[in-house]
XYZ file of C-alpha atoms in Angstrom:
688
model
C -18.239 -61.568 39.841
C -18.930 -60.945 43.542
C -18.212 -64.050 45.619
C -20.485 -65.256 48.396
C -18.334 -63.942 51.246
C -18.262 -60.432 49.791
C -22.041 -60.548 49.339
C -22.681 -61.752 52.897
C -20.174 -59.312 54.423
C -21.749 -56.469 52.467
C -25.165 -57.345 53.872
C -23.752 -57.376 57.401
C -22.129 -53.985 56.860
C -25.419 -52.566 55.594
C -27.032 -53.802 58.808
C -24.204 -52.256 60.855
C -22.972 -55.653 62.055
C -19.291 -56.443 62.743
C -19.838 -60.171 62.561
C -21.475 -62.742 60.364
C -24.157 -64.948 61.855
C -23.686 -68.698 61.934
C -25.945 -69.516 59.003
C -24.136 -66.894 56.901
C -20.693 -68.290 57.727
C -21.792 -71.848 57.053
C -23.166 -70.829 53.666
C -19.763 -69.334 52.807
C -17.938 -72.445 54.038
C -20.165 -74.842 52.139
C -19.595 -72.763 49.018
C -15.900 -73.597 49.450
C -16.592 -77.303 49.801
C -16.171 -77.299 53.591
C -18.500 -79.729 55.330
C -20.823 -78.254 58.004
C -23.929 -79.384 59.874
C -25.931 -76.963 57.750
C -28.069 -74.105 58.971
C -31.512 -73.307 57.633
C -33.271 -70.376 59.343
C -36.897 -70.877 60.353
C -39.193 -67.929 61.071
C -42.097 -69.932 62.450
C -42.691 -73.065 64.503
C -44.173 -74.830 61.474
C -41.191 -73.907 59.314
C -38.792 -75.199 61.986
C -40.615 -78.558 62.133
C -40.638 -78.793 58.351
C -36.878 -78.197 58.168
C -36.263 -80.775 60.891
C -38.349 -83.371 59.029
C -36.369 -82.688 55.863
C -33.003 -82.929 57.633
C -33.847 -85.981 59.704
C -33.694 -86.334 63.479
C -31.995 -85.605 65.790
C -31.590 -81.877 65.131
C -30.298 -78.780 66.898
C -31.998 -75.392 67.219
C -30.006 -72.183 67.698
C -31.172 -68.615 68.040
C -30.251 -66.425 65.045
C -29.943 -62.890 66.324
C -27.504 -60.043 65.568
C -27.668 -59.248 69.293
C -26.635 -62.734 70.476
C -23.057 -63.667 69.557
C -22.290 -66.292 72.201
C -25.419 -68.414 71.780
C -24.572 -71.269 74.134
C -23.736 -68.953 77.019
C -27.043 -67.123 76.559
C -29.181 -70.280 76.455
C -29.794 -69.965 72.746
C -29.050 -73.595 71.827
C -31.304 -76.660 72.085
C -29.607 -79.996 71.419
C -30.625 -83.515 70.396
C -34.247 -82.811 69.465
C -35.807 -86.113 68.311
C -39.271 -85.320 66.971
C -41.701 -82.624 65.798
C -43.115 -82.064 69.281
C -39.649 -81.421 70.758
C -38.755 -79.118 67.869
C -41.972 -77.124 68.178
C -41.656 -76.778 71.928
C -37.971 -75.779 71.684
C -38.779 -73.161 69.033
C -41.510 -71.589 71.178
C -39.311 -71.566 74.303
C -36.424 -69.988 72.421
C -38.515 -67.225 70.888
C -40.032 -66.453 74.273
C -36.644 -66.447 76.032
C -35.270 -63.863 73.611
C -38.365 -61.687 73.392
C -37.140 -58.097 73.277
C -34.097 -59.019 71.223
C -33.865 -58.556 67.492
C -34.468 -62.107 66.254
C -33.672 -63.039 62.671
C -35.170 -66.480 63.207
C -34.165 -69.860 64.604
C -31.466 -71.940 62.923
C -32.248 -75.601 62.357
C -29.355 -77.975 61.679
C -28.512 -81.615 61.955
C -27.093 -82.996 65.180
C -23.496 -84.039 64.515
C -22.609 -87.609 65.565
C -20.006 -87.789 68.313
C -16.348 -87.649 67.302
C -13.196 -85.800 68.273
C -13.805 -82.109 68.906
C -11.380 -79.572 67.443
C -11.174 -75.827 66.961
C -9.933 -73.967 63.895
C -9.647 -70.222 64.145
C -8.122 -66.999 62.891
C -6.943 -63.984 64.871
C -5.007 -60.876 63.856
C -1.605 -60.132 65.313
C -0.361 -56.518 65.103
C 3.059 -57.688 63.856
C 2.427 -60.809 61.790
C -1.113 -60.174 60.555
C -3.614 -63.055 60.322
C -2.729 -66.095 62.431
C -4.306 -69.525 61.920
C -4.944 -71.659 64.994
C -5.689 -75.362 65.332
C -6.240 -77.446 68.439
C -8.431 -80.061 70.026
C -11.566 -78.818 71.758
C -12.813 -79.094 75.308
C -10.220 -79.292 78.073
C -7.370 -79.327 75.539
C -8.033 -75.765 74.443
C -9.813 -74.349 77.497
C -7.311 -75.392 80.162
C -4.255 -76.948 78.532
C -4.011 -74.409 75.682
C -2.888 -77.267 73.466
C -2.937 -75.381 70.166
C -0.640 -74.751 67.225
C -0.409 -71.482 65.310
C 0.970 -70.348 61.957
C 1.115 -67.040 60.127
C -1.185 -66.926 57.092
C -0.680 -67.874 54.286
C 0.327 -71.396 55.214
C 1.862 -74.111 53.069
C 0.964 -77.786 52.991
C 4.023 -78.440 55.169
C 2.777 -75.805 57.649
C -0.596 -77.555 57.853
C 1.128 -80.871 58.552
C 3.288 -79.247 61.238
C 0.207 -77.713 62.889
C -1.452 -81.106 63.160
C 1.724 -82.800 64.391
C 2.449 -79.952 66.792
C -0.301 -80.531 69.354
C 0.134 -82.789 72.372
C -3.250 -84.408 71.699
C -2.054 -85.733 68.349
C -2.520 -89.418 69.398
C -6.291 -88.796 69.462
C -6.099 -87.834 65.795
C -3.858 -90.704 64.721
C -5.929 -93.342 66.494
C -6.482 -93.866 70.225
C -9.111 -96.047 71.968
C -11.324 -96.221 68.920
C -10.962 -92.547 67.990
C -9.175 -91.194 64.929
C -9.391 -88.353 62.456
C -9.193 -87.959 58.692
C -5.805 -86.195 58.592
C -5.840 -85.388 54.833
C -9.315 -83.836 55.150
C -8.225 -81.823 58.205
C -5.131 -80.599 56.384
C -7.285 -79.528 53.430
C -9.571 -77.617 55.818
C -6.644 -75.658 57.286
C -5.361 -74.770 53.818
C -8.826 -73.683 52.655
C -9.296 -71.372 55.649
C -5.856 -69.872 55.023
C -6.758 -69.220 51.389
C -10.090 -67.662 52.392
C -8.349 -65.167 54.686
C -5.759 -64.328 52.011
C -8.591 -63.564 49.564
C -10.503 -61.569 52.181
C -8.120 -59.621 54.439
C -11.154 -57.928 56.003
C -11.656 -61.102 58.063
C -10.449 -60.077 61.503
C -11.300 -63.095 63.646
C -12.830 -66.491 62.952
C -13.914 -69.435 65.071
C -14.929 -72.821 63.743
C -15.705 -74.311 67.120
C -16.309 -77.127 67.413
C -15.255 -78.979 64.320
C -16.104 -82.648 64.839
C -13.434 -84.894 63.357
C -14.256 -88.394 62.094
C -12.258 -91.290 60.634
C -13.651 -90.082 57.326
C -14.259 -86.354 56.988
C -15.378 -83.769 59.520
C -18.280 -81.400 60.226
C -18.128 -77.746 61.257
C -20.764 -77.495 63.985
C -20.554 -73.804 64.898
C -18.917 -70.906 63.083
C -18.324 -67.203 63.588
C -16.483 -64.500 61.630
C -15.703 -60.997 62.891
C -15.275 -58.301 60.243
C -14.438 -54.596 60.199
C -12.596 -52.354 62.640
C -9.750 -54.842 62.885
C -6.259 -53.395 63.433
C -4.037 -54.179 60.458
C -0.336 -55.016 60.825
C 1.804 -51.917 61.140
C 2.541 -50.612 57.676
C 6.127 -50.802 56.508
C 7.484 -49.382 53.293
C 9.045 -51.929 50.944
C 12.709 -52.512 51.773
C 15.029 -50.115 49.993
C 16.876 -51.746 47.137
C 20.384 -51.307 48.448
C 23.062 -53.849 49.216
C 24.359 -53.407 52.780
C 27.752 -54.910 51.967
C 29.647 -51.624 52.338
C 28.031 -51.049 55.725
C 29.841 -54.167 56.938
C 32.968 -53.739 54.806
C 33.465 -49.966 54.516
C 36.543 -48.451 52.926
C 36.221 -45.305 55.018
C 34.583 -44.281 58.302
C 33.994 -40.847 59.762
C 33.332 -40.622 63.507
C 31.350 -37.468 64.253
C 31.929 -36.662 67.893
C 35.281 -38.446 68.053
C 37.142 -37.410 71.184
C 40.665 -37.463 72.513
C 39.373 -37.555 76.093
C 39.567 -41.005 77.646
C 36.200 -42.287 78.894
C 34.006 -40.366 76.469
C 31.947 -42.431 74.028
C 33.628 -40.692 71.102
C 36.996 -41.783 72.511
C 35.794 -45.367 72.981
C 34.528 -45.756 69.414
C 37.586 -44.198 67.792
C 39.918 -46.115 70.097
C 38.244 -49.398 69.127
C 38.708 -48.657 65.437
C 42.387 -47.806 65.969
C 43.203 -50.646 68.374
C 41.582 -53.296 66.182
C 43.607 -52.052 63.218
C 40.788 -51.046 60.876
C 42.380 -51.014 57.435
C 40.222 -48.346 55.821
C 40.459 -44.566 56.049
C 39.447 -42.952 59.369
C 38.208 -39.395 59.707
C 37.659 -38.068 63.244
C 35.215 -35.126 63.227
C 35.665 -32.674 66.114
C 35.690 -28.855 65.701
C 37.918 -28.410 68.774
C 40.696 -30.845 67.877
C 43.562 -30.718 65.405
C 44.109 -34.467 65.630
C 42.810 -37.438 67.613
C 45.074 -40.355 68.437
C 47.548 -39.141 65.861
C 45.027 -38.863 63.042
C 44.083 -35.514 61.504
C 40.714 -34.248 62.731
C 38.167 -32.237 60.741
C 35.776 -29.583 62.082
C 32.823 -30.889 60.017
C 32.221 -33.866 57.792
C 31.796 -31.526 54.843
C 35.461 -30.543 55.294
C 36.506 -34.077 54.321
C 36.892 -33.920 50.563
C 37.161 -37.681 50.066
C 34.495 -40.391 49.679
C 33.023 -41.662 52.970
C 31.136 -44.942 53.164
C 30.002 -44.813 56.801
C 29.479 -41.980 59.283
C 29.162 -42.881 62.974
C 27.323 -40.118 64.852
C 27.948 -39.504 68.562
C 26.390 -36.111 69.259
C 23.444 -35.143 71.436
C 20.046 -36.079 70.065
C 18.888 -32.540 69.315
C 21.815 -32.022 66.921
C 21.436 -35.246 64.946
C 19.051 -34.043 62.175
C 21.453 -31.263 61.217
C 24.420 -33.651 61.286
C 22.533 -36.333 59.320
C 21.643 -33.724 56.681
C 25.288 -32.718 56.328
C 26.315 -36.369 56.001
C 23.788 -36.867 53.202
C 24.954 -33.682 51.459
C 28.531 -34.983 51.699
C 27.705 -38.215 49.884
C 27.854 -40.602 52.862
C 26.269 -43.984 52.017
C 25.387 -45.146 55.532
C 24.696 -43.247 58.736
C 25.000 -44.952 62.124
C 23.488 -42.978 65.003
C 24.886 -44.387 68.245
C 23.568 -41.488 70.335
C 20.621 -42.112 72.679
C 17.738 -39.849 73.710
C 15.207 -40.496 70.947
C 11.864 -42.335 70.854
C 12.828 -44.299 73.951
C 12.680 -40.975 75.843
C 9.246 -39.833 74.680
C 7.453 -37.698 72.117
C 10.179 -35.074 71.652
C 12.694 -37.803 70.796
C 10.217 -39.421 68.436
C 9.869 -36.166 66.492
C 13.659 -35.994 66.095
C 13.630 -39.531 64.737
C 10.940 -38.620 62.212
C 13.008 -35.656 61.058
C 16.109 -37.840 60.582
C 14.113 -40.480 58.720
C 12.648 -37.916 56.344
C 16.139 -36.634 55.523
C 17.718 -40.039 54.837
C 14.689 -41.191 52.833
C 14.928 -38.118 50.628
C 18.592 -38.881 49.868
C 18.264 -42.658 49.664
C 20.756 -43.051 52.518
C 20.382 -45.984 54.931
C 20.369 -45.247 58.667
C 21.271 -47.644 61.486
C 19.994 -46.845 64.971
C 19.585 -44.557 66.763
C 20.439 -45.762 70.262
C 22.681 -48.570 69.036
C 26.321 -49.616 69.358
C 27.224 -49.895 65.711
C 28.742 -52.922 64.031
C 31.650 -55.218 64.802
C 33.070 -57.193 61.885
C 36.123 -59.208 62.847
C 36.749 -60.101 59.229
C 37.625 -56.525 58.353
C 38.975 -55.549 61.804
C 36.135 -53.069 62.353
C 34.855 -52.384 65.877
C 32.419 -49.472 66.238
C 31.245 -50.381 69.745
C 30.689 -47.660 72.334
C 32.213 -50.017 74.919
C 35.915 -50.858 74.843
C 36.378 -54.285 73.249
C 39.477 -56.428 73.739
C 41.061 -58.612 71.073
C 38.631 -60.718 69.050
C 39.164 -63.797 66.892
C 37.702 -64.052 63.421
C 34.650 -66.253 63.904
C 31.662 -67.838 62.190
C 28.867 -66.557 64.470
C 26.763 -63.540 63.520
C 24.954 -61.776 66.371
C 22.145 -59.300 65.707
C 21.001 -57.480 68.821
C 18.348 -54.875 69.440
C 20.186 -53.899 72.628
C 23.559 -52.422 71.758
C 25.269 -52.135 75.121
C 24.121 -55.625 76.077
C 25.631 -57.116 72.915
C 28.935 -55.344 73.444
C 29.062 -56.412 77.092
C 28.585 -60.058 76.144
C 31.828 -60.026 74.175
C 33.994 -59.435 77.220
C 33.692 -63.012 78.472
C 32.247 -64.917 75.531
C 35.141 -64.039 73.213
C 37.238 -66.636 75.091
C 34.969 -69.550 74.137
C 33.030 -68.246 71.104
C 34.296 -66.721 67.885
C 32.061 -63.954 66.549
C 32.373 -62.899 62.949
C 29.845 -60.059 63.059
C 28.001 -58.310 65.872
C 25.347 -55.944 64.522
C 23.228 -53.780 66.816
C 20.015 -52.171 65.581
C 18.728 -50.000 68.443
C 15.465 -48.211 67.658
C 15.280 -49.556 64.077
C 14.369 -46.199 62.557
C 15.352 -47.470 59.109
C 17.508 -50.609 59.041
C 15.667 -53.304 60.972
C 16.246 -56.873 62.107
C 15.196 -58.365 58.765
C 17.564 -56.109 56.822
C 20.356 -57.172 59.177
C 19.364 -60.835 59.036
C 19.548 -60.864 55.248
C 22.887 -59.026 55.215
C 24.597 -60.987 58.002
C 23.430 -64.383 56.754
C 24.698 -63.552 53.254
C 28.234 -63.105 54.598
C 30.309 -66.142 53.604
C 32.191 -65.960 56.915
C 29.009 -66.432 58.983
C 27.675 -69.970 59.489
C 25.157 -69.422 62.305
C 23.103 -66.342 63.226
C 21.993 -65.384 66.747
C 19.317 -62.739 67.284
C 18.214 -60.862 70.388
C 14.832 -59.295 69.632
C 12.423 -57.158 71.601
C 10.068 -56.742 68.630
C 9.862 -57.366 64.895
C 8.945 -54.889 62.151
C 7.284 -56.082 58.952
C 6.447 -59.493 60.345
C 5.655 -61.432 57.155
C 8.874 -60.289 55.494
C 10.790 -61.571 58.527
C 9.095 -64.982 58.248
C 9.822 -65.304 54.533
C 13.451 -64.197 54.914
C 14.129 -66.431 57.918
C 12.501 -69.430 56.275
C 14.719 -68.982 53.219
C 17.883 -68.504 55.295
C 17.351 -71.428 57.682
C 17.513 -73.835 54.758
C 21.214 -72.975 54.582
C 22.221 -71.499 57.948
C 20.686 -71.969 61.410
C 19.139 -68.983 63.194
C 18.875 -68.956 67.002
C 16.604 -66.251 68.401
C 15.974 -64.921 71.890
C 12.757 -62.915 72.119
C 12.260 -60.874 75.290
C 8.897 -59.688 76.632
C 7.424 -63.186 76.877
C 4.904 -62.317 79.583
C 1.730 -60.389 78.890
C 0.709 -57.489 81.092
C -2.865 -57.852 79.928
C -5.118 -58.910 77.097
C -7.417 -56.775 75.003
C -11.105 -57.616 74.887
C -11.728 -60.050 72.057
C -14.837 -61.433 70.451
C -13.483 -64.804 69.369
C -12.103 -67.730 71.309
C -9.090 -67.893 68.995
C -8.053 -64.307 69.693
C -8.212 -64.900 73.435
C -5.730 -67.773 73.134
C -3.305 -66.479 70.480
C -1.198 -64.298 72.777
C 1.930 -62.465 71.695
C 4.463 -64.977 72.979
C 2.608 -67.981 71.568
C 2.547 -66.242 68.183
C 6.302 -65.608 68.256
C 6.984 -69.247 69.104
C 4.754 -70.330 66.229
C 6.335 -67.905 63.774
C 9.850 -69.010 64.723
C 8.834 -72.642 64.228
C 7.197 -71.827 60.897
C 10.381 -70.113 59.703
C 12.730 -72.816 61.021
C 14.177 -70.492 63.683
C 15.464 -72.116 66.884
C 14.005 -70.261 69.881
C 16.218 -69.825 72.937
C 14.854 -69.504 76.468
C 17.405 -66.986 77.737
C 20.845 -65.556 76.998
C 22.687 -68.553 78.411
C 20.579 -70.933 76.358
C 21.113 -68.927 73.159
C 24.875 -68.932 73.515
C 24.956 -72.571 74.677
C 23.181 -73.503 71.444
C 25.341 -71.169 69.372
C 28.504 -72.760 70.704
C 27.229 -76.215 69.777
C 25.972 -75.253 66.325
C 29.032 -73.185 65.407
C 31.548 -75.839 66.497
C 29.832 -79.159 65.776
C 27.909 -80.816 62.920
C 24.204 -81.600 63.250
C 23.375 -85.142 64.408
C 21.647 -87.225 61.744
C 20.417 -89.918 64.135
C 18.660 -89.686 67.497
C 20.868 -92.296 69.190
C 23.179 -90.815 71.859
C 26.301 -92.552 73.208
C 27.229 -91.547 76.785
C 30.700 -91.962 78.322
C 31.268 -91.099 81.985
C 33.562 -91.511 84.955
C 30.691 -91.340 87.472
C 27.686 -93.648 87.414
C 25.333 -91.034 88.852
C 26.191 -88.533 86.105
C 25.698 -91.275 83.532
C 22.193 -91.991 84.847
C 21.370 -88.272 84.897
C 22.597 -87.997 81.306
C 20.488 -90.957 80.212
C 17.405 -89.442 81.843
C 18.099 -86.098 80.168
C 18.489 -87.741 76.760
C 15.125 -89.525 77.109
C 13.430 -86.405 78.490
C 14.560 -84.498 75.394
C 12.919 -87.029 73.085
C 16.170 -88.716 72.072
C 17.269 -92.284 72.886
C 20.327 -94.245 73.965
C 22.138 -95.813 71.023
C 22.728 -99.565 70.820
C 26.108 -100.762 69.599
C 26.326 -103.580 67.082
C 27.460 -106.920 68.658
C 31.006 -106.772 67.276
C 31.485 -103.219 68.523
C 30.011 -104.118 71.886
C 32.584 -106.893 72.256
C 35.414 -104.458 71.556
C 33.973 -102.050 74.102
C 33.622 -104.729 76.803
C 37.322 -105.513 76.366
C 38.105 -101.929 77.384
C 35.822 -101.864 80.423
C 36.981 -102.736 83.961
C 35.781 -106.185 85.066
C 33.394 -104.717 87.622
C 31.545 -102.602 85.000
C 29.114 -104.133 82.521
C 27.048 -101.309 81.037
C 27.698 -100.307 77.441
C 25.569 -97.134 77.319
C 26.121 -95.200 79.457
C 29.696 -96.442 79.565
C 30.973 -95.912 83.111
C 34.726 -96.237 83.542
C 34.630 -94.876 87.114
C 37.773 -93.034 88.183
C 39.978 -95.383 86.148
C 38.975 -93.389 83.037
C 41.760 -91.644 81.159
C 42.118 -89.780 77.867
C 43.371 -92.734 75.813
C 40.515 -94.964 76.981
C 37.924 -92.293 76.148
C 39.518 -91.779 72.734
C 39.322 -95.496 71.908
C 35.725 -95.670 73.186
C 34.635 -92.735 71.021
C 36.294 -94.324 67.997
C 34.197 -97.446 68.575
C 31.076 -95.266 68.741
C 32.024 -93.500 65.502
C 31.900 -96.882 63.724
C 28.374 -97.618 64.958
C 25.454 -96.992 62.608
C 23.214 -96.331 65.619
C 25.318 -93.602 67.244
C 24.320 -90.102 66.162
C 26.110 -88.073 68.837
C 28.236 -88.258 71.993
C 27.919 -86.925 75.532
C 31.233 -87.314 77.348
C 31.502 -86.487 81.063
C 35.024 -85.551 82.167
C 36.753 -84.752 85.460
C 37.481 -81.065 85.951
C 40.784 -81.750 87.725
C 42.346 -83.531 84.716
C 40.377 -81.852 81.912
C 43.531 -80.554 80.275
C 44.764 -84.085 79.593
C 41.751 -84.696 77.322
C 42.088 -81.655 75.047
C 44.596 -82.991 72.512
C 43.303 -86.603 72.340
C 39.638 -85.589 71.895
C 40.520 -82.739 69.562
C 42.351 -85.103 67.237
C 39.558 -87.656 66.683
C 37.789 -88.022 63.337
C 34.172 -88.082 64.525
C 32.747 -88.917 61.118
C 30.329 -85.996 61.198
C 28.929 -86.905 64.626
C 28.749 -84.127 67.257
C 30.284 -84.364 70.723
C 29.246 -82.421 73.821
C 31.419 -82.476 76.934
C 30.043 -82.089 80.455
C 32.361 -80.924 83.250
C 30.775 -80.557 86.676
C 32.423 -77.576 88.371
C 33.855 -76.298 85.097
C 34.088 -72.776 86.521
C 37.050 -74.016 88.570
C 38.888 -75.257 85.479
C 38.279 -72.396 83.063
C 41.763 -72.410 81.606
C 41.289 -75.987 80.388
C 37.650 -75.321 79.437
C 38.837 -72.546 77.125
C 41.413 -74.885 75.582
C 38.727 -77.515 74.939
C 36.367 -74.916 73.445
C 39.152 -73.623 71.226
C 39.693 -77.203 70.056
C 36.110 -77.074 68.754
C 34.397 -79.051 71.515
C 31.718 -77.237 73.563
C 31.876 -77.736 77.331
C 28.748 -77.571 79.522
C 28.114 -77.524 83.234
C 25.363 -80.165 83.326
C 24.273 -83.276 81.404
C 20.909 -81.595 80.820
C 22.590 -78.796 78.866
C 24.394 -81.350 76.686
C 21.195 -83.289 75.979
C 19.293 -80.091 75.247
C 21.863 -78.941 72.685
C 21.923 -82.315 70.940
C 18.125 -82.619 70.794
C 17.652 -79.074 69.476
C 20.254 -79.704 66.787
C 18.677 -83.031 65.819
C 15.178 -81.546 65.529
C 16.530 -78.688 63.441
C 18.314 -81.147 61.146
C 15.085 -83.120 60.744
C 12.967 -80.030 59.955
C 15.453 -78.639 57.425
C 15.798 -81.855 55.386
């Protein structure tokens, strides 16, 4: 049985139209049980008056023409018509104004009573497919861009998050006599999502405005764009192959290994040797008998033993031949660290296509090209093209599209952060960020995943995987390319608003991914999440030696949507006994320069007992930071996180590193502490 949308869309296609007219869309919506203001089409003045009499005044007249999409802008709308004379006159004026246009008729519909204006829309994103948008109308959407987005299909929880996610939410919940029927609005969002799932040919949609009432709503105007809509980039289903041996190989061949210091082949092989990789190593170099004391082979085919991973470091033009030989030799995984491929133009792209065809034919997985391999501290494997110093076995997994950048980060961060796995993906010819996300998050040694992304392949799969993973392990993502160089011409209001960066923010939120602003922010959050538990209450207890820093901390806590905790009376009495006589505040607690490690320890222990304290911000003096490491590191915090702020910490890095190694993150400013705590609290709330 052909449904109404298919019938209406077929008629539009037969008439060579890319969009459905308002009366057609409203008929489809009403067939789904969605309330509209109706839309009968009159073809004469008498018919228009008759429809108006049947509907009841006041009414609205709108031109119905396949040549007029934006009716209001073209003068094709007459509002608040209160009698037959006004309707007749408006009909005649409208027909005359559009003489020369193809006119289907004039739409007659009831005038919606005033309420809260909203917009519901659909646009197509090249990565994530159909995107649903919701926001309040008027200035909220036109100027403030106060909208929320989600990738379709949405769940009931997604619909609730969309409604809660706009700044104008108080107008919906009840403000100065206005309110909205939230259950009905949620049902509308879910119904539109289902409609688009059933009809992927819907490219763009605007229900604008939708008038919201304390009971129900009415769709006043509606538009759907069909046909010639770019679909998300096609991606073959993920290959059914566990990537475990890519991260825990028993043997590695390095093709292009070198005994010449400074060459990339020397760097990679040196890293594997220096980090004491426990598996078999096979350097491949036709001009060497041995490299770093290990027997070399002229070709990988000369190695007559099983090889799990081959790391390729030869010039781009040679890689297809080398990849083919690896596949013929039974290699399971190929890592192409060489550069000079699609990032260099069409010739490089053709080489990539040739490599992909070869590995697909053999069922071999390929990482790269233009990457820096994988570091796994839990099996002492470092494939980086940059020399990497000693690493500790850690609980952070880092997935980076930029290989050299990821390797460079380790030089300094290894002192205050413990990475378990660093996986670079480069051009993502085969193995992409979602493959890596699933593999890295499955590792029992990894408790938090960081991602640096420039793009995402197979967007819906990424959402589903991330949403599943974030129920167990937090994901912190940094997405570059936030600014838009330009926008394509669009026919719907929704598509003009749903820009690339807004979509990524929405998708991350939908999947439970924490979005970082920049590299520093990502690693600040990672340090907090990897070292501390999530706060389960929004009350923050501040301890300081400087009143000004205490006030700044309090402001930062409030600005981040948290609050200052309130100690129970008995605990407050114990705290007052510790305070100097000239200090009376109990949050922030300001000990001035009389503060010492034992006093701070006793104060924190009081806070741990409080039911209202969810987390701690402790501000310490840089010059005596070392005296706090052991006392603070030995406290039982009862599952409550602590963030330390040290102004001028760069001048006390030796003690900062000691504090970090004791499991307590140290930040430069109170704002950074408050940000970390608030992000962690919101994530804990959303994942419950």
